[in-house]
XYZ file of C-alpha atoms in Angstrom:
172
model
C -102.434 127.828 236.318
C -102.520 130.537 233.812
C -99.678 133.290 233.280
C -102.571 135.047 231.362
C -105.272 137.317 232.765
C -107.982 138.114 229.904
C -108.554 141.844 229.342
C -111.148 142.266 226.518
C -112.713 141.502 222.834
C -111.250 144.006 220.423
C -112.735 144.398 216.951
C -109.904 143.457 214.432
C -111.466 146.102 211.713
C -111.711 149.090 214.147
C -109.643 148.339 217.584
C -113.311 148.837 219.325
C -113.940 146.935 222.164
C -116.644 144.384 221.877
C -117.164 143.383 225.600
C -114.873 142.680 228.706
C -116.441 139.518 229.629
C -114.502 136.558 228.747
C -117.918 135.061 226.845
C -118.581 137.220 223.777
C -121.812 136.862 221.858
C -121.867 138.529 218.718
C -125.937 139.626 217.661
C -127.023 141.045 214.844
C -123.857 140.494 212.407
C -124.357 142.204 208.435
C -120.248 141.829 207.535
C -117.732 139.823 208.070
C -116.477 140.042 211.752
C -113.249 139.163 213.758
C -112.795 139.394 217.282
C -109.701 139.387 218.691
C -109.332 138.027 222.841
C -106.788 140.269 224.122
C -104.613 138.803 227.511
C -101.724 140.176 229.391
C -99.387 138.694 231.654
C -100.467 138.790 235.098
C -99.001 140.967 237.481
C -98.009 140.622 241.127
C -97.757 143.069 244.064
C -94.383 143.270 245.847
C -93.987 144.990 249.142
C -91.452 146.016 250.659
C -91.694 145.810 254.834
C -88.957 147.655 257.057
C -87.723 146.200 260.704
C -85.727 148.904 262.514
C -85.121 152.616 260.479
C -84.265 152.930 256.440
C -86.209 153.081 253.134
C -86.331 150.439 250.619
C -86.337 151.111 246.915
C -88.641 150.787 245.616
C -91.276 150.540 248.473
C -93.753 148.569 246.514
C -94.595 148.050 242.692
C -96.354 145.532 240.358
C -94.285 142.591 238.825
C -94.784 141.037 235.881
C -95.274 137.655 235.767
C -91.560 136.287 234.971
C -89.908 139.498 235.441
C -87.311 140.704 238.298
C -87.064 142.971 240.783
C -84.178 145.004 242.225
C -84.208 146.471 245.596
C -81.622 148.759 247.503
C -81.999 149.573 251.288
C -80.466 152.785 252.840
C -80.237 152.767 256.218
C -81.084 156.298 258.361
C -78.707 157.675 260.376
C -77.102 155.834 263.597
C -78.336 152.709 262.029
C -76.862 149.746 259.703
C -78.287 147.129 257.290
C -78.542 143.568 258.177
C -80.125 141.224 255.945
C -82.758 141.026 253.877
C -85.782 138.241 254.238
C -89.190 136.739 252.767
C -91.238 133.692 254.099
C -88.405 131.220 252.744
C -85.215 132.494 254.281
C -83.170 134.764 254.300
C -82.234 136.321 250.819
C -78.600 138.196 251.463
C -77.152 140.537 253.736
C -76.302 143.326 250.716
C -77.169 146.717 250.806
C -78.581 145.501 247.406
C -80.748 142.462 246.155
C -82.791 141.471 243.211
C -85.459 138.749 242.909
C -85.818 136.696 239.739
C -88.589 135.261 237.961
C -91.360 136.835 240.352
C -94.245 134.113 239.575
C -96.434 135.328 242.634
C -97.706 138.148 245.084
C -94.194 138.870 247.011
C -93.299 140.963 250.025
C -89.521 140.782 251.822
C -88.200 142.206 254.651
C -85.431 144.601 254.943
C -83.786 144.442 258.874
C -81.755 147.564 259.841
C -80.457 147.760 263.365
C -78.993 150.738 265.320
C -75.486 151.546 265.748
C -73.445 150.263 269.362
C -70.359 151.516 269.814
C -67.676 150.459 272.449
C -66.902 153.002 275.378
C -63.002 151.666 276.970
C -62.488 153.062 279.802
C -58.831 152.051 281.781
C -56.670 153.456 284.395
C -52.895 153.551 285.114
C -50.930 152.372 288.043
C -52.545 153.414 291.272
C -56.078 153.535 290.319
C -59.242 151.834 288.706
C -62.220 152.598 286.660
C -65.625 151.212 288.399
C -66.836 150.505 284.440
C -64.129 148.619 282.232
C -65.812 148.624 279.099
C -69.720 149.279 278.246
C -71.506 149.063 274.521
C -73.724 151.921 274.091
C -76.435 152.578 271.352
C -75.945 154.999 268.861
C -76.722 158.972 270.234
C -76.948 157.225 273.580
C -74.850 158.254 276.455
C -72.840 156.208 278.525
C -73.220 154.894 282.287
C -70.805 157.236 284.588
C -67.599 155.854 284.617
C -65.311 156.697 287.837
C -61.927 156.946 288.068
C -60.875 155.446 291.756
C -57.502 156.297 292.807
C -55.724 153.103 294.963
C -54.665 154.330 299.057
C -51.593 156.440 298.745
C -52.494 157.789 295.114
C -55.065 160.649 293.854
C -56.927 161.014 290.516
C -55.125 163.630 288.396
C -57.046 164.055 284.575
C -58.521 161.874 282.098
C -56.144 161.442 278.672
C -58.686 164.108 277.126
C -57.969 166.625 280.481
C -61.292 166.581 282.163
C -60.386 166.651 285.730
C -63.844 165.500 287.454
C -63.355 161.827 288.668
C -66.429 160.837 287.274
C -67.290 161.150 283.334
C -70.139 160.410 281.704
C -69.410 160.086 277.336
C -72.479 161.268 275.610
C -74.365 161.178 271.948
C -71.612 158.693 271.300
């Protein structure tokens, strides 16, 4: 297969273009004449497709045949990067990655994921919590948690001083 794509017939006197067929036919010739085939390197499309929330840069863009590609991934707000990917594998798992020696149309796949955090929840002597420990999505709020004294003892505060037995954490 060629690297090659043919783009015109260019006088070699003038620079004028003498057709954009790959067949020239020169008629009616009084002087010497050169033609000159012009080619370029193909190029390749490369797209850039997004699982989950963030922007890839760039987005999309034409490679030259042989040439590289560099590509960073930001990932929006209450969400992380995880890997990057194309129809062989997976290609890293850094914010960054660059592809070498781009010989065809390409596309890979950036994966972002949202945020979980861990909600603890515990209680001291004489009492316990009806949920232990939860993992909640980023902005997400948490399932109530209820503090449950033991017989003989009474709930009292939470470490940050709310005083209602039952709490719910939110937009954690």
């Amino acid at each position: 297969e060629t690297i090659y794509d043919f783009v015109a017939w260019v006088s070699y006197s003038d620079s004028s273009i003498l057709g954009t067929n790959d067949t020239l036919t020169l008629t009616n010739i009084t002087t010497d004449t050169m033609a000159i085939a012009l080619f370029t390197k193909k190029t390749y499309p490369f797209t850039a497709n997004i699982i989950g929330s963030g922007i890839v840069n760039p987005a999309s863009s034409n490679i030259i045949h042989g040439d590289s590609i560099s590509l960073t991934a930001t990932p929006s707000t209450g969400y992380h990067f995880v890997r990057w990917f194309n129809a062989t594998g997976i290609l890293g798992t850094s914010l960054s990655v660059k592809l070498l020696n781009v010989i065809t149309d390409t596309s890979v796949t950036a994966v972002f994921a949202l945020d979980t955090f861990y909600v603890t929840a515990s209680a001291t002597r004489g009492g316990a919590v009806n949920r232990a420990s939860q993992v909640i999505k980023y902005g997400a709020n948490s399932d109530p948690i209820v503090a449950a004294p033991l017989a003989g003892f009474r709930f009292n505060v939470w470490n940050n001083d709310l005083t209602n037995d039952t709490i719910t954490i939110t937009n954690v």
